[in-house]
PDB file of C-alpha atoms in Angstrom:
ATOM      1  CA  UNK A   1    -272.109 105.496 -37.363  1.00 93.00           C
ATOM      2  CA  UNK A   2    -272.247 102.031 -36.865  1.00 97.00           C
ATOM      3  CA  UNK A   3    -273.424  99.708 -33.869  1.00 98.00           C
ATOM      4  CA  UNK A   4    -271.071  97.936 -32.503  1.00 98.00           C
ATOM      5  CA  UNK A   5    -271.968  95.087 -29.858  1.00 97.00           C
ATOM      6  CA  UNK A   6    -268.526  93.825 -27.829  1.00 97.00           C
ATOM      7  CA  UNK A   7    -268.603  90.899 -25.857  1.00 96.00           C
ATOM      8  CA  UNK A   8    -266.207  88.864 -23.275  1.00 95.00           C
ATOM      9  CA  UNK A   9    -266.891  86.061 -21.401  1.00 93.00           C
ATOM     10  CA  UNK A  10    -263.149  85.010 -20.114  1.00 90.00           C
ATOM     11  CA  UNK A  11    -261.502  86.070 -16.884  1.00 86.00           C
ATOM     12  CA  UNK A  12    -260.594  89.772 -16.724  1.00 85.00           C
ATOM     13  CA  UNK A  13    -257.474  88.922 -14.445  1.00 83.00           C
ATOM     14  CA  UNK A  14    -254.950  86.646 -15.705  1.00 80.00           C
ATOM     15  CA  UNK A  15    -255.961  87.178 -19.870  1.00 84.00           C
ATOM     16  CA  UNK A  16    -255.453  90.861 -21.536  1.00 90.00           C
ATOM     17  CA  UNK A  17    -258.694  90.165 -23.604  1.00 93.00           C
ATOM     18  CA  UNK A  18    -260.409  92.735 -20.664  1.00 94.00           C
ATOM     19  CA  UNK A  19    -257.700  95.103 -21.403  1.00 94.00           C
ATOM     20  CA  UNK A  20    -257.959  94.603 -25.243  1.00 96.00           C
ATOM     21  CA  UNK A  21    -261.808  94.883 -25.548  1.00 96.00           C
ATOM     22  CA  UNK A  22    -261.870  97.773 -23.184  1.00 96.00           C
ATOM     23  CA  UNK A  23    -259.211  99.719 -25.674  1.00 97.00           C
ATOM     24  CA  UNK A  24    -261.148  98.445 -28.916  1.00 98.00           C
ATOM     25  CA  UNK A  25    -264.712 100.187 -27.081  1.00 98.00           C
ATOM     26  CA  UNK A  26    -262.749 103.279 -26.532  1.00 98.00           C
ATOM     27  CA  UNK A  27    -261.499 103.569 -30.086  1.00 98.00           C
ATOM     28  CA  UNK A  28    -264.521 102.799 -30.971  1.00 98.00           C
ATOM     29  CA  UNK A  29    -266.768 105.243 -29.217  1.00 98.00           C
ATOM     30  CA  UNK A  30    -264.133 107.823 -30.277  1.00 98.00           C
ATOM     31  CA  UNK A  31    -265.021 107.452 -33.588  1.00 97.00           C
ATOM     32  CA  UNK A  32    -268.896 107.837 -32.629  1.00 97.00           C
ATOM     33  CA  UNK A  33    -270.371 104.240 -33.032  1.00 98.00           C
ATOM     34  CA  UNK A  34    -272.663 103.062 -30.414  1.00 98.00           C
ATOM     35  CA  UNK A  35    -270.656 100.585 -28.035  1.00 98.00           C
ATOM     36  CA  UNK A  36    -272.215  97.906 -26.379  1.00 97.00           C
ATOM     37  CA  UNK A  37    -269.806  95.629 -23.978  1.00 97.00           C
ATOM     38  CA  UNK A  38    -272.040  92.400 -22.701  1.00 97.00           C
ATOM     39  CA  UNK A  39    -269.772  90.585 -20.157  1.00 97.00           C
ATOM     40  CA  UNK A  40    -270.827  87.276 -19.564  1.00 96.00           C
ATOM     41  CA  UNK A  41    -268.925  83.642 -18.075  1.00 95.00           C
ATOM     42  CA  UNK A  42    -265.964  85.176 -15.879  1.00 94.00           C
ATOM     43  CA  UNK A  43    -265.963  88.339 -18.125  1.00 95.00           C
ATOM     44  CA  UNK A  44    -268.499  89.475 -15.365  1.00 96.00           C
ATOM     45  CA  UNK A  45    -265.343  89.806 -12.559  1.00 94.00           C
ATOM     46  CA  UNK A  46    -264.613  93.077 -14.591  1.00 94.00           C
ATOM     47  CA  UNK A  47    -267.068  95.051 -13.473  1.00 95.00           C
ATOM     48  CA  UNK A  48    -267.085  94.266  -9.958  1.00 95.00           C
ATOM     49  CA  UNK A  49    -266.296  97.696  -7.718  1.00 95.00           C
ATOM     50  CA  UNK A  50    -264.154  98.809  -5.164  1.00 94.00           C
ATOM     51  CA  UNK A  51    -261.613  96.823  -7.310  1.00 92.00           C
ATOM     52  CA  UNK A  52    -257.776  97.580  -5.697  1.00 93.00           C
ATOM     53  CA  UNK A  53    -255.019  99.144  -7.754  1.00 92.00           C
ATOM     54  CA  UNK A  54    -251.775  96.556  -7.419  1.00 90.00           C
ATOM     55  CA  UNK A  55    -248.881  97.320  -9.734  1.00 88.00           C
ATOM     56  CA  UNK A  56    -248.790  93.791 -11.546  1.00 83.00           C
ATOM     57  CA  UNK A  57    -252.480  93.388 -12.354  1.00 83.00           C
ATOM     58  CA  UNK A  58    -254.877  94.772 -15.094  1.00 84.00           C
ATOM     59  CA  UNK A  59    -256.885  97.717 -12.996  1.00 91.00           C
ATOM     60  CA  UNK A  60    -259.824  98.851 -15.447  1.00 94.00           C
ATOM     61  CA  UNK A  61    -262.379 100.148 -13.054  1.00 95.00           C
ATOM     62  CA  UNK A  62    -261.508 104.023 -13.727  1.00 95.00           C
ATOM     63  CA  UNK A  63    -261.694 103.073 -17.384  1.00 95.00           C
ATOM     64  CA  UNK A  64    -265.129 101.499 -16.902  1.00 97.00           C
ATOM     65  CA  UNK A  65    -266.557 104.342 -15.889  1.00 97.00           C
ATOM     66  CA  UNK A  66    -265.196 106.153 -17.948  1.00 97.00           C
ATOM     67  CA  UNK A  67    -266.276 104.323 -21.009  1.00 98.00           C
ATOM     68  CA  UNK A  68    -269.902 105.094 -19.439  1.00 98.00           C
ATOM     69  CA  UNK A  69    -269.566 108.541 -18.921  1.00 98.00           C
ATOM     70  CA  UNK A  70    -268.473 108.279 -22.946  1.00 97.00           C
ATOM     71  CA  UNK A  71    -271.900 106.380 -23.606  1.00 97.00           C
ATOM     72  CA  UNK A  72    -270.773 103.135 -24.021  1.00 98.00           C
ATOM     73  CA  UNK A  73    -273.502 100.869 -22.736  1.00 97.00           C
ATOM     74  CA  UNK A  74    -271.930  98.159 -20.261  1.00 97.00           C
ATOM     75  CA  UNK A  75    -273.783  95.455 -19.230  1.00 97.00           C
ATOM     76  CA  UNK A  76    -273.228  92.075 -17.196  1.00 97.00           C
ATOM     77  CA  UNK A  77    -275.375  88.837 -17.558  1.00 97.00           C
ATOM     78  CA  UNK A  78    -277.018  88.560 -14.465  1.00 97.00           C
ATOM     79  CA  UNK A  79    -276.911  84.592 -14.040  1.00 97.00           C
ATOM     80  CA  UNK A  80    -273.703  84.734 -14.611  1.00 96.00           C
ATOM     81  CA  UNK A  81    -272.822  87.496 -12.162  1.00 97.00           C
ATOM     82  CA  UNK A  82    -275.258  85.748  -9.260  1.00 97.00           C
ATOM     83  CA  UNK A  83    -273.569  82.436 -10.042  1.00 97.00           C
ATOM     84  CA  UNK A  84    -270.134  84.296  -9.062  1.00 95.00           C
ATOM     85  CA  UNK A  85    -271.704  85.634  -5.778  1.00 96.00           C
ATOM     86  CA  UNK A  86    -271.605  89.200  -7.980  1.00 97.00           C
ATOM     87  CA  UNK A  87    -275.182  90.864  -7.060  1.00 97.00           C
ATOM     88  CA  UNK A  88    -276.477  93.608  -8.666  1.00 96.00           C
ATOM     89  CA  UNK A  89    -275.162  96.072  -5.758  1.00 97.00           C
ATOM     90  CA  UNK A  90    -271.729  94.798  -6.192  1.00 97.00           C
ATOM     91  CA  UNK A  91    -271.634  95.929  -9.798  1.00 97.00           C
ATOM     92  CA  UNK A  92    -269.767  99.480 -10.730  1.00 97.00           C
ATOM     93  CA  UNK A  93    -272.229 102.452 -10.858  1.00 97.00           C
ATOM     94  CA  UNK A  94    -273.713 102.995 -14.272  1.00 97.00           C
ATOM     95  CA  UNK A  95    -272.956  99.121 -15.470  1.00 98.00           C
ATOM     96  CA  UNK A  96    -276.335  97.615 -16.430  1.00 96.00           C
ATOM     97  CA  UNK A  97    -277.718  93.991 -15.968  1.00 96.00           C
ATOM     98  CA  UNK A  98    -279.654  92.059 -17.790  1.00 96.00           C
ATOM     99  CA  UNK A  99    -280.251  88.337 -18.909  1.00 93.00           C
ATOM    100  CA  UNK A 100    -279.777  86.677 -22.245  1.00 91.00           C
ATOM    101  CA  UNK A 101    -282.503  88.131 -23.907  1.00 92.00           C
ATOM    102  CA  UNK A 102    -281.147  91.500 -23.805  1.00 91.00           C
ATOM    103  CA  UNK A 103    -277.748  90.617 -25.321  1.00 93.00           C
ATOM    104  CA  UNK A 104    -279.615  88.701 -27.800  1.00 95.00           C
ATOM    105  CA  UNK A 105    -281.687  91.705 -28.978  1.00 94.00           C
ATOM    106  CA  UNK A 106    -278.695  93.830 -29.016  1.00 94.00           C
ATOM    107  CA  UNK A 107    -276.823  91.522 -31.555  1.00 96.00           C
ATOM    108  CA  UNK A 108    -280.177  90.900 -33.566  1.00 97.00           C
ATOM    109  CA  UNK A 109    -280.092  94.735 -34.381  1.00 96.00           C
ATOM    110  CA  UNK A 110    -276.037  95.072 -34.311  1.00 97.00           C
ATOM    111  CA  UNK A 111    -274.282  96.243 -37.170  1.00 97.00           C
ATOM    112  CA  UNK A 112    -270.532  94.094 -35.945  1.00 97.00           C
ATOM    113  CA  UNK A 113    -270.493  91.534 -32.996  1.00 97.00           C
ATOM    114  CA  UNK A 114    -267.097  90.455 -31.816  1.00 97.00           C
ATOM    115  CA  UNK A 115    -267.174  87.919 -28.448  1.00 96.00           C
ATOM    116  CA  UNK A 116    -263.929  88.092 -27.355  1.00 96.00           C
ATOM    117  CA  UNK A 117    -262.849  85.256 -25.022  1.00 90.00           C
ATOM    118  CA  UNK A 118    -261.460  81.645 -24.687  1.00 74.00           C
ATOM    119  CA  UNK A 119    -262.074  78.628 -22.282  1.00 51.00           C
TER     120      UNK A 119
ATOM    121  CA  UNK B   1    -268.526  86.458 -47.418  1.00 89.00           C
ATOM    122  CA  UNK B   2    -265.886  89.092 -46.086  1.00 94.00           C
ATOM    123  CA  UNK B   3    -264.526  87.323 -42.401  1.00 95.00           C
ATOM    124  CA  UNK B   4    -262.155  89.235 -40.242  1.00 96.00           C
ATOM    125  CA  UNK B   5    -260.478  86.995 -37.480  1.00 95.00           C
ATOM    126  CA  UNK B   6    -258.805  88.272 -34.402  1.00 96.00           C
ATOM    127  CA  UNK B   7    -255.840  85.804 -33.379  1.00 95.00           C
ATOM    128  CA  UNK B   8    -254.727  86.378 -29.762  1.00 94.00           C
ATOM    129  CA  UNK B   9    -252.493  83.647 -29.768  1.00 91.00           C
ATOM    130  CA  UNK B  10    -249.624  81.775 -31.096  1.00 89.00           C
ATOM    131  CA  UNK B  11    -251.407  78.315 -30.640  1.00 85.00           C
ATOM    132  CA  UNK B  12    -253.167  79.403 -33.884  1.00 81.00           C
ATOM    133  CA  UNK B  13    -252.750  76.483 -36.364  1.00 82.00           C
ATOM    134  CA  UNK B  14    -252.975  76.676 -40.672  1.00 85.00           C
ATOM    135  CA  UNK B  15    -255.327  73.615 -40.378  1.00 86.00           C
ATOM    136  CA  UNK B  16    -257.507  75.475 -38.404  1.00 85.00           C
ATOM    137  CA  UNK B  17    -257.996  78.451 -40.903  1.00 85.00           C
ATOM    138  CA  UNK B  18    -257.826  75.841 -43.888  1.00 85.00           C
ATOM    139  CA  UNK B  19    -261.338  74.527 -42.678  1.00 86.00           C
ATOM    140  CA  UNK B  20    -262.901  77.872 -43.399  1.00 84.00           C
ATOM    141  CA  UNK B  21    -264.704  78.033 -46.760  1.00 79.00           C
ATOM    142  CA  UNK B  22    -265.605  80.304 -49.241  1.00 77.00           C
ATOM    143  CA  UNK B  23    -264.579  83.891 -47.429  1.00 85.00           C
ATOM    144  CA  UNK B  24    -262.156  86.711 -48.149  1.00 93.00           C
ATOM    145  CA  UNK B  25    -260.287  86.321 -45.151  1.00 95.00           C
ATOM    146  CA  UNK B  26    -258.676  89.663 -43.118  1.00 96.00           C
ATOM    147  CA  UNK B  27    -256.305  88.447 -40.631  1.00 97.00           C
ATOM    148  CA  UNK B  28    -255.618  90.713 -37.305  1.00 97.00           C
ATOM    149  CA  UNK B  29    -252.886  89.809 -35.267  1.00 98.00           C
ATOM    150  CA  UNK B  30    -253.193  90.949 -32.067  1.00 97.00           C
ATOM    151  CA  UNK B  31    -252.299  89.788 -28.023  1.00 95.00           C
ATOM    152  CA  UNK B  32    -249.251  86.741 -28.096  1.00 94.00           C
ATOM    153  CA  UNK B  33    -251.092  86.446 -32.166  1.00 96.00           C
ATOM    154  CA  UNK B  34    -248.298  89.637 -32.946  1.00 97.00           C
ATOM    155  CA  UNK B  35    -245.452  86.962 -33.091  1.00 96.00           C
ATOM    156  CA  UNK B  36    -247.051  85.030 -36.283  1.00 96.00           C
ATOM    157  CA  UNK B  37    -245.849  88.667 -37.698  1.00 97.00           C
ATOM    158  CA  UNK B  38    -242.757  88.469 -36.610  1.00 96.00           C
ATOM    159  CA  UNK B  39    -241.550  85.038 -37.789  1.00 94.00           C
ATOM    160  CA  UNK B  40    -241.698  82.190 -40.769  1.00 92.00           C
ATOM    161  CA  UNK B  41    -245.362  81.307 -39.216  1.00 93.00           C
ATOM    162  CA  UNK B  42    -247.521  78.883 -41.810  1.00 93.00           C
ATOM    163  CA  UNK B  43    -250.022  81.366 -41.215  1.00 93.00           C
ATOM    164  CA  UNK B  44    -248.982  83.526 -43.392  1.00 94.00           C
ATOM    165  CA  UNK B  45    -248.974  81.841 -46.438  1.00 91.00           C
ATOM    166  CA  UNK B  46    -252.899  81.915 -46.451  1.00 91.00           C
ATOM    167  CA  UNK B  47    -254.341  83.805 -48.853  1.00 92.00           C
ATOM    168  CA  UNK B  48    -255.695  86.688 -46.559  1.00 95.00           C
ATOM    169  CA  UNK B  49    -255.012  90.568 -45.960  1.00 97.00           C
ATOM    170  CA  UNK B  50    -252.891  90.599 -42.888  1.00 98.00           C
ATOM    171  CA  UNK B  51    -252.909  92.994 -40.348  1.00 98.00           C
ATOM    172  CA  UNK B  52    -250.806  93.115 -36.473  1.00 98.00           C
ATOM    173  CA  UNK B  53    -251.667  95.707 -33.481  1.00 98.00           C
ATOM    174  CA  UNK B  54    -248.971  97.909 -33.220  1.00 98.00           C
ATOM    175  CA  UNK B  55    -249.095  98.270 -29.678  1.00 97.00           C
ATOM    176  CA  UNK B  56    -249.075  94.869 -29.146  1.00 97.00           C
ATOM    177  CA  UNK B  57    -245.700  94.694 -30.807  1.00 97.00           C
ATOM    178  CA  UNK B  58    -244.172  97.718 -29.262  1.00 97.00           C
ATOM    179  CA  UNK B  59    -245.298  95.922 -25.751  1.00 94.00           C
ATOM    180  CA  UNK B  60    -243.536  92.392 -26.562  1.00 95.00           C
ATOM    181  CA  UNK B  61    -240.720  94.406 -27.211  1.00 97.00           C
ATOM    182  CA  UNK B  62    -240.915  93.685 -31.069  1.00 97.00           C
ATOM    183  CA  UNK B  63    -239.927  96.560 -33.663  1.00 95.00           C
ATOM    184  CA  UNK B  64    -241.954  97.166 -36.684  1.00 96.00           C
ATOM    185  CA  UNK B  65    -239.448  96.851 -39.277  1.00 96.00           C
ATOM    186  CA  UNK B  66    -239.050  92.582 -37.771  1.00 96.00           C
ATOM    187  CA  UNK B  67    -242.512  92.667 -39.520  1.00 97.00           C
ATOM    188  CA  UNK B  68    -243.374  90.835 -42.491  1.00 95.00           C
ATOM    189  CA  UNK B  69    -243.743  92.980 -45.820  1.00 93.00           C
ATOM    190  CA  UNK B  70    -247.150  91.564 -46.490  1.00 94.00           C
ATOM    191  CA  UNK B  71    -248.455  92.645 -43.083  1.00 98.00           C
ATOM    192  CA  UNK B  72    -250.089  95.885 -42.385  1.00 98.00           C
ATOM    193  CA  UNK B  73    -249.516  97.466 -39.158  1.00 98.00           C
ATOM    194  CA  UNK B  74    -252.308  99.339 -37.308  1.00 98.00           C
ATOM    195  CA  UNK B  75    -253.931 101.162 -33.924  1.00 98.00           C
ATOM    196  CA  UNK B  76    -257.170 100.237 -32.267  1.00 98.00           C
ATOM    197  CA  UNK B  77    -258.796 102.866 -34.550  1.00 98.00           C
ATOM    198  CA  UNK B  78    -257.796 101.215 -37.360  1.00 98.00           C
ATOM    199  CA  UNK B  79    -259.155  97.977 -36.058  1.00 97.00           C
ATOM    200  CA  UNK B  80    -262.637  99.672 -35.672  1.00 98.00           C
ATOM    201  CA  UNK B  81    -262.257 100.124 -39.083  1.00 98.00           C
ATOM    202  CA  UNK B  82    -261.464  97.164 -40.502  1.00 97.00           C
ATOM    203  CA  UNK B  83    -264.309  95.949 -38.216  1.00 97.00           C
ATOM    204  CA  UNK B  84    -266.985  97.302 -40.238  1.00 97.00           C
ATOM    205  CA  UNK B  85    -265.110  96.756 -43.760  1.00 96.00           C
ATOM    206  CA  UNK B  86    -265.696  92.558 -42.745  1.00 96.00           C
ATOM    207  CA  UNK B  87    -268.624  91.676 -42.374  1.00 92.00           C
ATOM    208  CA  UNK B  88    -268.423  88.921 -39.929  1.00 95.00           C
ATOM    209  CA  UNK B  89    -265.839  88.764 -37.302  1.00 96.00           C
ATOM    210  CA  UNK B  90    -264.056  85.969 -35.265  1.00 94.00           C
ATOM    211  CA  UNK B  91    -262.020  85.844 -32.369  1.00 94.00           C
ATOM    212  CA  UNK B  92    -259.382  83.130 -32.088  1.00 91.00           C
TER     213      UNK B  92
END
């Protein structure tokens, strides 16, 4: 069992790297490594609630929490959220925030880190 | 040094990878990166292990026998995988 720290810091609507990191936690907590998904830049617009289901757009706030309920640790930067008018009460239950530091420590111990993400 | 690199795209140049040193390189195609698999891409011809989501394909509408011999194809699982066989990774 490996840890396993997943980060993405581009736009979850408009790129599939949301969609594609989501998929790579999940088949990744499947196979029982501790997940950890730091959203940071735009990444943070994933985990935003009371997100609405359209038929052309990525919708991944079911599969948020249900990567939490599977233990995956999901957390968003929180200068990066507050910059984006995204306050800690806006965030999807069970998503975590913290600052730099705590990212930092979790890739300091990390067994793989993979930031997923362009400009 | 054992480097895995994630291509999402088709923008990917050879020159780009060329300025990488001294690694055993493991290529994973995935996102618009699943077309280098599917045609003469320069790509290629680096000496790497190759390696292109499969559902990636099947969503572009691209069948699995248009891949290239020297390219493995594999599942998110399999990408886990490979994640912990390199040991640093790279997302392009």
């Amino acid at each position: 069992m490996a840890k396993i720290v997943i980060g993405i810091f581009s736009a979850y609507i408009g790129s599939m790297n949301a969609d594609f990191a989501i998929k790579l936690a999940e088949a990744a907590v499947n196979k029982e490594h501790e997940v950890f998904l730091w959203l940071s830049g735009n990444g943070v617009t994933l985990v935003r609630k009371n997100q609405k289901e359209f038929k052309d757009y990525s919708y991944l706030e079911k599969k948020v929490e249900e990567l939490i309920e599977k233990g995956v640790k999901i957390a968003a930067c929180e200068a990066c959220s507050e910059a984006r008018g995204i306050h800690k009460e806006d965030l999807i239950d069970g998503v975590e925030f913290y600052s730099m530091d705590w990212f930092m420590a979790k890739v300091a111990e990390a067994d793989r880190v993979l930031m997923i993400g362009e400009s | 040094m054992r480097l895995g690199i994630f291509i999402s795209n088709y923008r990917c140049k050879k020159e780009t990878l060329e300025r990488i040193k001294n690694a055993e390189l493991g290529i994973f195609l995935v996102q618009n990166g699943v077309y280098h698999a599917v045609t003469e891409s320069e790509i290629l011809k680096m000496q790497a292990e190759f390696f292109v989501l499969k559902e990636d394909l099947l969503t572009r509408g691209l069948s699995e026998d248009k891949v290239k011999e020297n390219i493995k194809i594999v599942e998110y699982g399999d990408l886990v995988d490979l994640m912990l066989k390199y040991e640093k990774l790279l997302w392009m």
